[in-house]
Amino acid sequence: MTYAARDASTEVSPNMSSVFPSNSSTPLSTFSAGSEIYAPRQKASCLYRIEFGAVRLHRMLSDGRRQVVDFYLAGETFGFEVSRTHSFFAEAMVATSTRTHCLADNTGTQPELLGLALHGMLRAQEHILVIGRQTAMERVAGFLLDMSDRQGGLKHFDLPMSRLDIADYLGLTIETVSRVFAKLRASGLIKLRSIRCVEIIEKTALRGLCA
Amino acid sequence: MTYAARDASTEVSPNMSSVFPSNSSTPLSTFSAGSEIYAPRQKASCLYRIEFGAVRLHRMLSDGRRQVVDFYLAGETFGFEVSRTHSFFAEAMVATSTRTHCLADNTGTQPELLGLALHGMLRAQEHILVIGRQTAMERVAGFLLDMSDRQGGLKHFDLPMSRLDIADYLGLTIETVSRVFAKLRASGLIKLRSIRCVEIIEKTALRGLCA
DNA sequence: CGGTCATTTGAGCGGAGTCAAATTGAGTGG
DNA sequence: CCACTCAATTTGACTCCGCTCAAATGACCG
């Protein structure tokens, strides 16, 4: 973690009346690639809205196995918790800037927060279906379509995460992810413009691969 | 979810008696074993608090693969959704009775609902870790401990769900679940008083099997 | 150009799945 | 109370998808 980045994350004003004022002057924090935003057991009191960059939320088992619970991209918000402390690691995957909104105890932010929580629950529950019942090919195909959609549905887009992040998100290994990418490329459904830039050639066919 | 992780998640309990006072006169509905409470695409407008019985929340893929997203036991509440319609099936696994609490558009229930949503999100995210990264043995051991805890931590308790429900919840097959049960029984960690009644003999050892 | 790290590719293995048969057990009617 | 039925569960034999281990290739940077 970068010390400068950590310091920046703590410069937050205590009282926000609204969660996301559009012309916000809330503090802007920046994190370098790979730096930690928060860790389990740390006090949870802020929401983070990503201005640019991308974040992974993950947890580890004692023997090093890791599960990425979710990715957050530009425009998305993370950081809300049931309890007073965090349950996961949040780390910037690339250079990332966030607007930090601290929650007062008793404000009008709850309607927005409720929406975020319900949306987060649905996303997590749908991810359970993916990881519990889909094949490696189905998982990767669905992942690419999700990434495409969340970046405006463009034909080509950059993956802000490494193969290891993708593997840990989909409950696979890097090798399996790499092999599925290779198979999709060989069958002409996608192109890899560079190692992190994906172009979707046959969106319909790709969609057909998802169960 | 990992067994240890559940402790952290209990700060906000899903039993929110303030939402549903025990002397409530809200309608009491009963469902026979196997009957449907709601289905995807149906209008979502009520919360259901279970008086007795047990419910599964699940979804199916087009080819019949099924994933149980969560179980709800007596005292727990389900039915909240992001959108106006349901995303999952809710079905009674045994004879079940619920208090149905319809949400007015703009009531004071939101703080409680927020707690339920956040708790549900955390449970789902922890389940992602289980399904994504744990072995069959770890999943079943953690499941039994979770069931025990949620029924008051008794040494022996009834499983309200079938082996198929357990398998679809843990992302396994019935055969694998059955084999793991057999192995746990053979090594003396549990006893099966009957097909659905489990007695935990070595709780500590069982906990040691969870990652 | 050499070093380091991420990714890809190859070979072989193993945990969980599949298919099939045996067994248990909960109902049901005689 | 027992015999019968049918579904749920268990057990066995074998397969296969994804994992592990290992080596090669590629990308980036000083």
Tab-separated table of C-alpha atoms (C1' of nucleotides) in Angstrom:
chain	number	residue	atom	x	y	z
A	1	MET	CA	0.000	0.000	0.000
A	2	THR	CA	1.055	3.564	-0.658
A	3	TYR	CA	1.227	5.693	2.451
A	4	ALA	CA	0.312	8.778	0.508
A	5	ALA	CA	-2.766	7.052	-0.771
A	6	ARG	CA	-3.841	5.949	2.687
A	7	ASP	CA	-3.465	9.454	4.051
A	8	ALA	CA	-5.606	10.846	1.293
A	9	SER	CA	-8.368	8.408	2.085
A	10	THR	CA	-8.772	9.743	5.570
A	11	GLU	CA	-9.287	13.358	4.593
A	12	VAL	CA	-13.029	13.289	4.695
A	13	SER	CA	-15.509	15.752	6.026
A	14	PRO	CA	-17.726	14.410	8.802
A	15	ASN	CA	-21.176	15.570	7.780
A	16	MET	CA	-22.776	14.944	4.426
A	17	SER	CA	-26.415	15.707	4.028
A	18	SER	CA	-26.883	13.851	0.773
A	19	VAL	CA	-25.127	10.782	-0.510
A	20	PHE	CA	-24.312	11.907	-4.020
A	21	PRO	CA	-24.632	15.591	-4.700
A	22	SER	CA	-23.982	15.925	-8.391
A	23	ASN	CA	-21.755	18.971	-8.100
A	24	SER	CA	-20.035	17.368	-5.197
A	25	SER	CA	-17.219	19.004	-3.345
A	26	THR	CA	-16.685	15.950	-1.219
A	27	PRO	CA	-13.080	14.904	-0.791
A	28	LEU	CA	-11.419	13.192	-3.694
A	29	SER	CA	-9.058	10.350	-2.768
A	30	THR	CA	-6.646	8.683	-5.099
A	31	PHE	CA	-5.182	5.217	-4.861
A	32	SER	CA	-2.352	3.756	-6.887
A	33	ALA	CA	-2.668	0.384	-8.588
A	34	GLY	CA	-2.616	-2.397	-6.039
A	35	SER	CA	-3.058	-0.207	-2.991
A	36	GLU	CA	-5.446	-1.051	-0.199
A	37	ILE	CA	-8.525	1.105	0.407
A	38	TYR	CA	-9.708	-0.762	3.474
A	39	ALA	CA	-9.278	-4.132	5.122
A	40	PRO	CA	-11.449	-6.460	7.200
A	41	ARG	CA	-12.058	-5.365	10.799
A	42	GLN	CA	-11.395	-1.718	9.980
A	43	LYS	CA	-14.114	0.703	10.953
A	44	ALA	CA	-16.663	1.154	8.181
A	45	SER	CA	-18.076	4.640	7.997
A	46	CYS	CA	-17.788	5.808	4.419
A	47	LEU	CA	-19.154	5.130	0.979
A	48	TYR	CA	-16.772	5.359	-1.947
A	49	ARG	CA	-17.971	6.443	-5.367
A	50	ILE	CA	-15.436	5.720	-8.090
A	51	GLU	CA	-14.590	8.711	-10.302
A	52	PHE	CA	-12.190	6.688	-12.406
A	53	GLY	CA	-10.367	3.411	-11.987
A	54	ALA	CA	-11.548	0.052	-10.666
A	55	VAL	CA	-11.681	-1.736	-7.337
A	56	ARG	CA	-11.864	-5.358	-6.216
A	57	LEU	CA	-13.608	-6.540	-3.063
A	58	HIS	CA	-12.188	-9.803	-1.784
A	59	ARG	CA	-11.535	-12.107	1.125
A	60	MET	CA	-8.960	-14.770	1.814
A	61	LEU	CA	-8.997	-18.128	3.534
A	62	SER	CA	-6.244	-18.892	6.015
A	63	ASP	CA	-4.328	-21.024	3.520
A	64	GLY	CA	-4.219	-18.307	0.877
A	65	ARG	CA	-7.180	-19.223	-1.272
A	66	ARG	CA	-8.786	-16.001	-2.346
A	67	GLN	CA	-12.284	-15.137	-3.540
A	68	VAL	CA	-13.014	-11.849	-5.262
A	69	VAL	CA	-16.576	-11.018	-4.266
A	70	ASP	CA	-17.143	-8.183	-6.700
A	71	PHE	CA	-15.571	-5.607	-8.966
A	72	TYR	CA	-16.526	-1.932	-8.948
A	73	LEU	CA	-15.958	0.298	-11.965
A	74	ALA	CA	-16.155	4.028	-12.635
A	75	GLY	CA	-19.458	5.505	-11.474
A	76	GLU	CA	-20.200	2.667	-9.070
A	77	THR	CA	-20.325	2.850	-5.278
A	78	PHE	CA	-18.979	0.468	-2.659
A	79	GLY	CA	-18.109	0.394	1.015
A	80	PHE	CA	-21.463	-0.181	2.732
A	81	GLU	CA	-21.539	-2.775	5.480
A	82	VAL	CA	-23.978	-4.384	7.861
A	83	SER	CA	-21.765	-4.030	10.854
A	84	ARG	CA	-19.524	-1.239	12.015
A	85	THR	CA	-16.485	-2.907	10.536
A	86	HIS	CA	-15.554	-4.085	7.077
A	87	SER	CA	-15.754	-7.750	6.130
A	88	PHE	CA	-13.595	-7.638	3.023
A	89	PHE	CA	-10.504	-6.118	1.483
A	90	ALA	CA	-11.068	-3.294	-0.969
A	91	GLU	CA	-8.104	-2.661	-3.263
A	92	ALA	CA	-7.568	-0.472	-6.282
A	93	MET	CA	-6.677	-2.607	-9.314
A	94	VAL	CA	-5.479	0.357	-11.362
A	95	ALA	CA	-4.937	4.005	-10.476
A	96	THR	CA	-8.250	4.960	-8.946
A	97	SER	CA	-9.925	8.074	-7.666
A	98	THR	CA	-12.941	8.040	-5.371
A	99	ARG	CA	-15.303	10.525	-3.797
A	100	THR	CA	-15.651	9.583	-0.175
A	101	HIS	CA	-18.985	10.154	1.559
A	102	CYS	CA	-19.105	9.656	5.270
A	103	LEU	CA	-22.422	8.605	6.672
A	104	ALA	CA	-23.899	10.533	9.521
A	105	ASP	CA	-25.802	8.370	11.953
A	106	ASN	CA	-29.260	9.609	11.184
A	107	THR	CA	-29.614	11.272	7.835
A	108	GLY	CA	-31.715	11.086	4.735
A	109	THR	CA	-29.163	8.876	3.021
A	110	GLN	CA	-30.951	5.664	3.843
A	111	PRO	CA	-33.215	5.487	0.777
A	112	GLU	CA	-30.183	5.636	-1.524
A	113	LEU	CA	-28.257	3.239	0.688
A	114	LEU	CA	-31.175	0.809	0.681
A	115	GLY	CA	-31.132	0.751	-3.095
A	116	LEU	CA	-27.412	0.078	-3.109
A	117	ALA	CA	-27.761	-2.701	-0.566
A	118	LEU	CA	-30.625	-4.390	-2.393
A	119	HIS	CA	-28.776	-4.117	-5.678
A	120	GLY	CA	-25.637	-5.526	-4.075
A	121	MET	CA	-27.574	-8.428	-2.626
A	122	LEU	CA	-29.111	-9.295	-5.980
A	123	ARG	CA	-25.727	-9.121	-7.696
A	124	ALA	CA	-24.203	-11.401	-5.082
A	125	GLN	CA	-27.074	-13.879	-5.308
A	126	GLU	CA	-26.808	-14.016	-9.073
A	127	HIS	CA	-23.072	-14.563	-8.761
A	128	ILE	CA	-23.803	-17.544	-6.507
A	129	LEU	CA	-25.706	-19.102	-9.396
A	130	VAL	CA	-22.785	-18.507	-11.753
A	131	ILE	CA	-20.168	-19.970	-9.454
A	132	GLY	CA	-22.328	-22.776	-8.155
A	133	ARG	CA	-23.709	-24.145	-11.384
A	134	GLN	CA	-21.978	-22.850	-14.506
A	135	THR	CA	-19.025	-24.249	-16.431
A	136	ALA	CA	-15.769	-22.382	-16.934
A	137	MET	CA	-16.816	-21.365	-20.447
A	138	GLU	CA	-20.197	-20.063	-19.270
A	139	ARG	CA	-18.591	-18.088	-16.477
A	140	VAL	CA	-16.022	-16.392	-18.686
A	141	ALA	CA	-18.517	-15.630	-21.457
A	142	GLY	CA	-20.922	-14.100	-18.953
A	143	PHE	CA	-18.122	-12.152	-17.345
A	144	LEU	CA	-17.023	-10.598	-20.637
A	145	LEU	CA	-20.586	-9.598	-21.493
A	146	ASP	CA	-21.036	-8.081	-18.037
A	147	MET	CA	-17.825	-6.095	-18.383
A	148	SER	CA	-18.859	-4.904	-21.823
A	149	ASP	CA	-22.268	-3.784	-20.579
A	150	ARG	CA	-20.858	-1.977	-17.575
A	151	GLN	CA	-18.516	0.007	-19.793
A	152	GLY	CA	-21.279	1.266	-22.038
A	153	GLY	CA	-21.715	-1.789	-24.229
A	154	LEU	CA	-18.767	-0.920	-26.422
A	155	LYS	CA	-17.418	-3.569	-28.772
A	156	HIS	CA	-13.982	-3.254	-27.276
A	157	PHE	CA	-12.939	-2.319	-23.797
A	158	ASP	CA	-10.126	-2.672	-21.307
A	159	LEU	CA	-10.168	-5.150	-18.491
A	160	PRO	CA	-8.935	-3.300	-15.426
A	161	MET	CA	-8.094	-6.560	-13.667
A	162	SER	CA	-5.457	-9.256	-14.064
A	163	ARG	CA	-6.157	-12.854	-15.063
A	164	LEU	CA	-5.665	-13.790	-11.423
A	165	ASP	CA	-8.380	-11.348	-10.375
A	166	ILE	CA	-10.729	-12.775	-12.981
A	167	ALA	CA	-9.957	-16.322	-11.871
A	168	ASP	CA	-10.555	-15.501	-8.223
A	169	TYR	CA	-13.791	-13.746	-9.134
A	170	LEU	CA	-15.110	-16.666	-11.171
A	171	GLY	CA	-13.926	-19.400	-8.825
A	172	LEU	CA	-11.407	-20.747	-11.353
A	173	THR	CA	-7.609	-20.771	-11.790
A	174	ILE	CA	-5.565	-18.448	-13.992
A	175	GLU	CA	-4.716	-21.349	-16.260
A	176	THR	CA	-8.355	-22.217	-16.852
A	177	VAL	CA	-9.258	-18.577	-17.511
A	178	SER	CA	-6.382	-18.311	-19.953
A	179	ARG	CA	-7.412	-21.492	-21.762
A	180	VAL	CA	-11.014	-20.320	-22.113
A	181	PHE	CA	-9.835	-16.962	-23.483
A	182	ALA	CA	-7.709	-18.889	-25.977
A	183	LYS	CA	-10.643	-21.031	-27.025
A	184	LEU	CA	-12.907	-17.997	-27.493
A	185	ARG	CA	-10.199	-16.323	-29.557
A	186	ALA	CA	-9.608	-19.447	-31.639
A	187	SER	CA	-13.314	-19.726	-32.445
A	188	GLY	CA	-13.440	-16.087	-33.477
A	189	LEU	CA	-15.885	-14.850	-30.858
A	190	ILE	CA	-13.436	-12.364	-29.365
A	191	LYS	CA	-10.154	-10.695	-30.233
A	192	LEU	CA	-7.437	-9.739	-27.801
A	193	ARG	CA	-6.138	-6.414	-29.049
A	194	SER	CA	-3.701	-6.468	-26.194
A	195	ILE	CA	-3.416	-8.491	-23.071
A	196	ARG	CA	-6.058	-6.426	-21.318
A	197	CYS	CA	-8.066	-5.090	-24.237
A	198	VAL	CA	-10.888	-7.334	-25.383
A	199	GLU	CA	-12.949	-6.916	-28.516
A	200	ILE	CA	-16.225	-8.783	-28.758
A	201	ILE	CA	-16.709	-9.987	-32.323
A	202	GLU	CA	-19.753	-12.198	-31.991
A	203	LYS	CA	-21.832	-10.832	-29.157
A	204	THR	CA	-24.849	-12.992	-29.931
A	205	ALA	CA	-22.800	-16.154	-30.073
A	206	LEU	CA	-21.107	-15.185	-26.837
A	207	ARG	CA	-24.487	-14.678	-25.226
A	208	GLY	CA	-25.464	-18.122	-26.448
A	209	LEU	CA	-22.610	-19.620	-24.486
A	210	CYS	CA	-24.068	-18.405	-21.204
A	211	ALA	CA	-26.539	-20.812	-19.719
B	1	MET	CA	-19.782	-18.771	4.173
B	2	THR	CA	-17.012	-19.757	6.444
B	3	TYR	CA	-18.094	-20.727	9.876
B	4	ALA	CA	-15.933	-18.097	11.526
B	5	ALA	CA	-17.306	-15.459	9.247
B	6	ARG	CA	-20.800	-15.852	10.587
B	7	ASP	CA	-19.885	-14.304	13.899
B	8	ALA	CA	-19.016	-11.035	12.284
B	9	SER	CA	-22.275	-11.017	10.390
B	10	THR	CA	-24.550	-11.262	13.367
B	11	GLU	CA	-24.326	-7.679	14.507
B	12	VAL	CA	-27.550	-7.015	12.693
B	13	SER	CA	-29.755	-10.014	13.134
B	14	PRO	CA	-32.348	-11.001	10.571
B	15	ASN	CA	-34.894	-11.359	13.339
B	16	MET	CA	-36.286	-7.882	13.414
B	17	SER	CA	-39.148	-8.028	15.808
B	18	SER	CA	-39.729	-4.294	15.555
B	19	VAL	CA	-40.869	-4.747	11.988
B	20	PHE	CA	-43.190	-7.561	12.894
B	21	PRO	CA	-44.435	-7.300	16.453
B	22	SER	CA	-45.108	-10.741	17.855
B	23	ASN	CA	-48.683	-9.897	18.698
B	24	SER	CA	-49.094	-8.767	15.139
B	25	SER	CA	-52.420	-8.971	13.445
B	26	THR	CA	-50.817	-9.092	10.017
B	27	PRO	CA	-52.181	-11.919	7.893
B	28	LEU	CA	-50.919	-15.398	8.660
B	29	SER	CA	-50.372	-17.569	5.580
B	30	THR	CA	-49.657	-21.256	5.568
B	31	PHE	CA	-47.932	-23.272	2.866
B	32	SER	CA	-47.714	-27.027	2.551
B	33	ALA	CA	-44.395	-28.771	1.950
B	34	GLY	CA	-43.165	-28.117	-1.566
B	35	SER	CA	-45.625	-25.367	-2.369
B	36	GLU	CA	-44.602	-22.153	-4.086
B	37	ILE	CA	-44.734	-18.851	-2.220
B	38	TYR	CA	-43.710	-16.716	-5.140
B	39	ALA	CA	-41.939	-17.048	-8.470
B	40	PRO	CA	-39.673	-14.870	-10.628
B	41	ARG	CA	-41.404	-11.999	-12.424
B	42	GLN	CA	-44.241	-11.885	-9.914
B	43	LYS	CA	-44.899	-8.557	-8.279
B	44	ALA	CA	-42.878	-8.123	-5.110
B	45	SER	CA	-44.704	-6.164	-2.473
B	46	CYS	CA	-44.528	-8.125	0.757
B	47	LEU	CA	-42.063	-9.298	3.333
B	48	TYR	CA	-42.568	-12.727	4.840
B	49	ARG	CA	-41.552	-13.537	8.384
B	50	ILE	CA	-41.522	-17.254	9.099
B	51	GLU	CA	-43.522	-18.300	12.168
B	52	PHE	CA	-42.597	-21.948	11.725
B	53	GLY	CA	-41.264	-24.039	8.876
B	54	ALA	CA	-38.497	-23.365	6.363
B	55	VAL	CA	-38.184	-21.826	2.920
B	56	ARG	CA	-35.727	-22.108	0.052
B	57	LEU	CA	-34.909	-19.289	-2.359
B	58	HIS	CA	-33.673	-20.577	-5.695
B	59	ARG	CA	-33.295	-20.038	-9.391
B	60	MET	CA	-32.980	-22.376	-12.347
B	61	LEU	CA	-31.012	-22.344	-15.560
B	62	SER	CA	-32.812	-23.196	-18.781
B	63	ASP	CA	-31.422	-26.731	-18.831
B	64	GLY	CA	-32.640	-27.555	-15.359
B	65	ARG	CA	-29.533	-26.829	-13.293
B	66	ARG	CA	-30.716	-25.289	-10.074
B	67	GLN	CA	-29.006	-23.104	-7.493
B	68	VAL	CA	-30.481	-22.580	-4.059
B	69	VAL	CA	-29.467	-19.069	-3.073
B	70	ASP	CA	-30.461	-19.234	0.571
B	71	PHE	CA	-32.527	-20.979	3.197
B	72	TYR	CA	-34.791	-19.179	5.651
B	73	LEU	CA	-35.765	-20.725	8.976
B	74	ALA	CA	-38.277	-19.863	11.688
B	75	GLY	CA	-37.948	-16.271	12.847
B	76	GLU	CA	-36.208	-15.107	9.683
B	77	THR	CA	-37.550	-12.744	7.053
B	78	PHE	CA	-37.387	-12.920	3.274
B	79	GLY	CA	-39.064	-11.435	0.238
B	80	PHE	CA	-37.325	-8.084	-0.227
B	81	GLU	CA	-36.263	-7.177	-3.747
B	82	VAL	CA	-34.509	-4.395	-5.599
B	83	SER	CA	-37.019	-4.210	-8.365
B	84	ARG	CA	-40.771	-4.409	-8.350
B	85	THR	CA	-40.697	-8.072	-9.278
B	86	HIS	CA	-39.137	-11.141	-7.727
B	87	SER	CA	-35.935	-12.629	-9.093
B	88	PHE	CA	-36.160	-16.056	-7.477
B	89	PHE	CA	-38.507	-18.830	-6.525
B	90	ALA	CA	-39.507	-19.031	-2.894
B	91	GLU	CA	-40.856	-22.421	-1.865
B	92	ALA	CA	-41.798	-23.959	1.460
B	93	MET	CA	-39.636	-27.030	2.132
B	94	VAL	CA	-41.861	-28.255	4.952
B	95	ALA	CA	-45.240	-27.100	6.231
B	96	THR	CA	-44.640	-23.402	6.797
B	97	SER	CA	-46.503	-20.475	8.221
B	98	THR	CA	-45.582	-16.858	7.556
B	99	ARG	CA	-46.699	-13.442	8.662
B	100	THR	CA	-47.065	-11.400	5.536
B	101	HIS	CA	-46.173	-7.774	5.859
B	102	CYS	CA	-47.041	-5.632	2.877
B	103	LEU	CA	-44.917	-2.559	2.393
B	104	ALA	CA	-46.579	0.784	2.068
B	105	ASP	CA	-44.778	3.041	-0.381
B	106	ASN	CA	-43.386	5.376	2.169
B	107	THR	CA	-43.292	4.027	5.674
B	108	GLY	CA	-40.924	3.897	8.580
B	109	THR	CA	-39.884	0.362	7.771
B	110	GLN	CA	-36.884	1.412	5.736
B	111	PRO	CA	-34.293	1.370	8.525
B	112	GLU	CA	-35.200	-2.226	9.337
B	113	LEU	CA	-35.377	-3.107	5.669
B	114	LEU	CA	-31.919	-1.643	5.190
B	115	GLY	CA	-30.589	-3.928	7.915
B	116	LEU	CA	-32.190	-6.931	6.257
B	117	ALA	CA	-30.776	-5.980	2.869
B	118	LEU	CA	-27.263	-5.408	4.189
B	119	HIS	CA	-27.388	-8.631	6.131
B	120	GLY	CA	-28.625	-10.481	3.060
B	121	MET	CA	-25.861	-9.009	0.948
B	122	LEU	CA	-23.180	-10.079	3.409
B	123	ARG	CA	-24.615	-13.585	3.660
B	124	ALA	CA	-24.651	-13.886	-0.122
B	125	GLN	CA	-21.098	-12.571	-0.433
B	126	GLU	CA	-19.849	-15.002	2.166
B	127	HIS	CA	-21.623	-17.814	0.356
B	128	ILE	CA	-19.730	-16.841	-2.792
B	129	LEU	CA	-16.502	-17.565	-0.949
B	130	VAL	CA	-17.781	-20.984	0.141
B	131	ILE	CA	-18.935	-22.027	-3.306
B	132	GLY	CA	-16.025	-20.471	-5.145
B	133	ARG	CA	-13.125	-21.735	-3.090
B	134	GLN	CA	-14.012	-24.487	-0.643
B	135	THR	CA	-13.957	-28.262	-1.053
B	136	ALA	CA	-17.018	-30.462	-0.691
B	137	MET	CA	-15.990	-31.437	2.842
B	138	GLU	CA	-15.488	-27.822	3.906
B	139	ARG	CA	-18.836	-26.794	2.459
B	140	VAL	CA	-20.807	-29.539	4.191
B	141	ALA	CA	-19.044	-29.072	7.534
B	142	GLY	CA	-19.707	-25.339	7.438
B	143	PHE	CA	-23.292	-25.918	6.428
B	144	LEU	CA	-23.976	-28.235	9.367
B	145	LEU	CA	-22.456	-25.759	11.818
B	146	ASP	CA	-24.506	-22.937	10.330
B	147	MET	CA	-27.697	-24.975	10.613
B	148	SER	CA	-26.867	-25.879	14.193
B	149	ASP	CA	-26.259	-22.244	15.128
B	150	ARG	CA	-29.435	-21.034	13.498
B	151	GLN	CA	-31.484	-23.540	15.456
B	152	GLY	CA	-30.126	-22.411	18.792
B	153	GLY	CA	-26.822	-24.258	18.771
B	154	LEU	CA	-28.371	-27.535	19.869
B	155	LYS	CA	-26.323	-30.701	19.570
B	156	HIS	CA	-28.985	-32.335	17.450
B	157	PHE	CA	-31.459	-30.774	15.103
B	158	ASP	CA	-33.611	-31.520	12.093
B	159	LEU	CA	-32.648	-30.540	8.601
B	160	PRO	CA	-35.780	-29.123	7.010
B	161	MET	CA	-34.378	-29.662	3.528
B	162	SER	CA	-33.661	-32.678	1.333
B	163	ARG	CA	-30.224	-33.792	0.195
B	164	LEU	CA	-31.010	-32.291	-3.183
B	165	ASP	CA	-31.715	-28.913	-1.590
B	166	ILE	CA	-28.433	-29.104	0.308
B	167	ALA	CA	-26.557	-30.078	-2.842
B	168	ASP	CA	-28.094	-27.237	-4.840
B	169	TYR	CA	-27.305	-24.813	-2.037
B	170	LEU	CA	-23.661	-25.889	-1.777
B	171	GLY	CA	-23.041	-26.191	-5.514
B	172	LEU	CA	-22.576	-29.982	-5.328
B	173	THR	CA	-24.529	-33.098	-6.337
B	174	ILE	CA	-26.691	-35.259	-4.075
B	175	GLU	CA	-24.214	-38.096	-4.403
B	176	THR	CA	-21.317	-35.958	-3.198
B	177	VAL	CA	-23.325	-34.589	-0.276
B	178	SER	CA	-24.306	-38.118	0.663
B	179	ARG	CA	-20.718	-39.333	0.479
B	180	VAL	CA	-19.474	-36.484	2.670
B	181	PHE	CA	-22.193	-37.199	5.233
B	182	ALA	CA	-21.098	-40.839	5.215
B	183	LYS	CA	-17.470	-39.875	5.739
B	184	LEU	CA	-18.340	-37.550	8.638
B	185	ARG	CA	-20.420	-40.307	10.193
B	186	ALA	CA	-17.698	-42.905	9.686
B	187	SER	CA	-15.119	-40.686	11.391
B	188	GLY	CA	-17.449	-40.128	14.335
B	189	LEU	CA	-17.926	-36.373	13.971
B	190	ILE	CA	-21.691	-36.615	13.492
B	191	LYS	CA	-24.480	-39.120	13.953
B	192	LEU	CA	-27.540	-39.437	11.792
B	193	ARG	CA	-30.376	-40.198	14.193
B	194	SER	CA	-32.660	-40.351	11.225
B	195	ILE	CA	-32.363	-39.302	7.642
B	196	ARG	CA	-33.035	-35.676	8.494
B	197	CYS	CA	-31.925	-35.505	12.107
B	198	VAL	CA	-28.258	-34.704	12.610
B	199	GLU	CA	-26.375	-34.892	15.880
B	200	ILE	CA	-23.038	-33.101	16.097
B	201	ILE	CA	-20.646	-35.184	18.183
B	202	GLU	CA	-17.369	-33.353	17.695
B	203	LYS	CA	-18.198	-29.709	17.133
B	204	THR	CA	-14.611	-28.524	17.480
B	205	ALA	CA	-13.321	-31.082	15.026
B	206	LEU	CA	-16.098	-30.166	12.626
B	207	ARG	CA	-15.136	-26.525	12.919
B	208	GLY	CA	-11.561	-27.513	12.133
B	209	LEU	CA	-12.710	-28.932	8.820
B	210	CYS	CA	-13.913	-25.525	7.628
B	211	ALA	CA	-11.240	-23.507	5.900
C	1	DC	C1'	19.648	-6.236	-23.514
C	2	DG	C1'	18.777	-8.638	-19.382
C	3	DG	C1'	15.590	-9.185	-15.463
C	4	DT	C1'	11.159	-9.663	-13.617
C	5	DC	C1'	6.551	-10.592	-13.595
C	6	DA	C1'	2.196	-11.914	-16.029
C	7	DT	C1'	0.335	-14.917	-19.159
C	8	DT	C1'	0.117	-18.872	-22.061
C	9	DT	C1'	0.707	-23.640	-23.132
C	10	DG	C1'	1.563	-28.567	-22.152
C	11	DA	C1'	1.182	-33.004	-19.585
C	12	DG	C1'	-0.863	-35.583	-16.213
C	13	DC	C1'	-3.777	-36.063	-12.083
C	14	DG	C1'	-7.651	-36.006	-8.991
C	15	DG	C1'	-11.996	-34.412	-6.871
C	16	DA	C1'	-16.377	-34.181	-7.923
C	17	DG	C1'	-19.703	-35.500	-11.543
C	18	DT	C1'	-22.310	-39.071	-14.149
C	19	DC	C1'	-24.613	-43.203	-14.660
C	20	DA	C1'	-26.466	-47.162	-12.597
C	21	DA	C1'	-27.838	-50.297	-9.043
C	22	DA	C1'	-28.869	-51.307	-4.228
C	23	DT	C1'	-30.929	-49.905	-0.018
C	24	DT	C1'	-33.637	-47.385	3.087
C	25	DG	C1'	-37.753	-45.450	4.617
C	26	DA	C1'	-42.135	-43.093	4.599
C	27	DG	C1'	-46.761	-43.829	3.344
C	28	DT	C1'	-50.847	-46.587	2.188
C	29	DG	C1'	-54.071	-50.091	2.010
C	30	DG	C1'	-55.280	-54.778	3.262
D	1	DC	C1'	-49.214	-55.368	11.964
D	2	DC	C1'	-47.474	-56.423	7.681
D	3	DA	C1'	-46.861	-56.265	2.689
D	4	DC	C1'	-46.406	-53.321	-1.018
D	5	DT	C1'	-45.202	-49.035	-3.550
D	6	DC	C1'	-42.604	-45.297	-4.728
D	7	DA	C1'	-39.450	-41.761	-3.756
D	8	DA	C1'	-35.295	-40.446	-1.389
D	9	DT	C1'	-30.895	-41.714	-0.227
D	10	DT	C1'	-26.764	-44.386	-0.377
D	11	DT	C1'	-23.176	-46.887	-2.587
D	12	DG	C1'	-20.275	-48.428	-6.481
D	13	DA	C1'	-17.782	-48.006	-10.887
D	14	DC	C1'	-16.081	-45.115	-14.091
D	15	DT	C1'	-15.447	-40.481	-16.534
D	16	DC	C1'	-14.142	-35.842	-17.203
D	17	DC	C1'	-13.571	-30.936	-16.289
D	18	DG	C1'	-10.792	-28.131	-14.146
D	19	DC	C1'	-6.564	-28.204	-11.088
D	20	DT	C1'	-1.583	-28.857	-10.343
D	21	DC	C1'	2.925	-28.739	-11.656
D	22	DA	C1'	6.191	-27.311	-14.968
D	23	DA	C1'	8.113	-25.004	-18.819
D	24	DA	C1'	7.814	-21.611	-22.531
D	25	DT	C1'	6.510	-17.245	-24.184
D	26	DG	C1'	5.473	-12.476	-23.967
D	27	DA	C1'	5.236	-7.667	-21.952
D	28	DC	C1'	7.347	-4.087	-19.609
D	29	DC	C1'	11.092	-1.403	-17.741
D	30	DG	C1'	15.496	0.158	-16.170
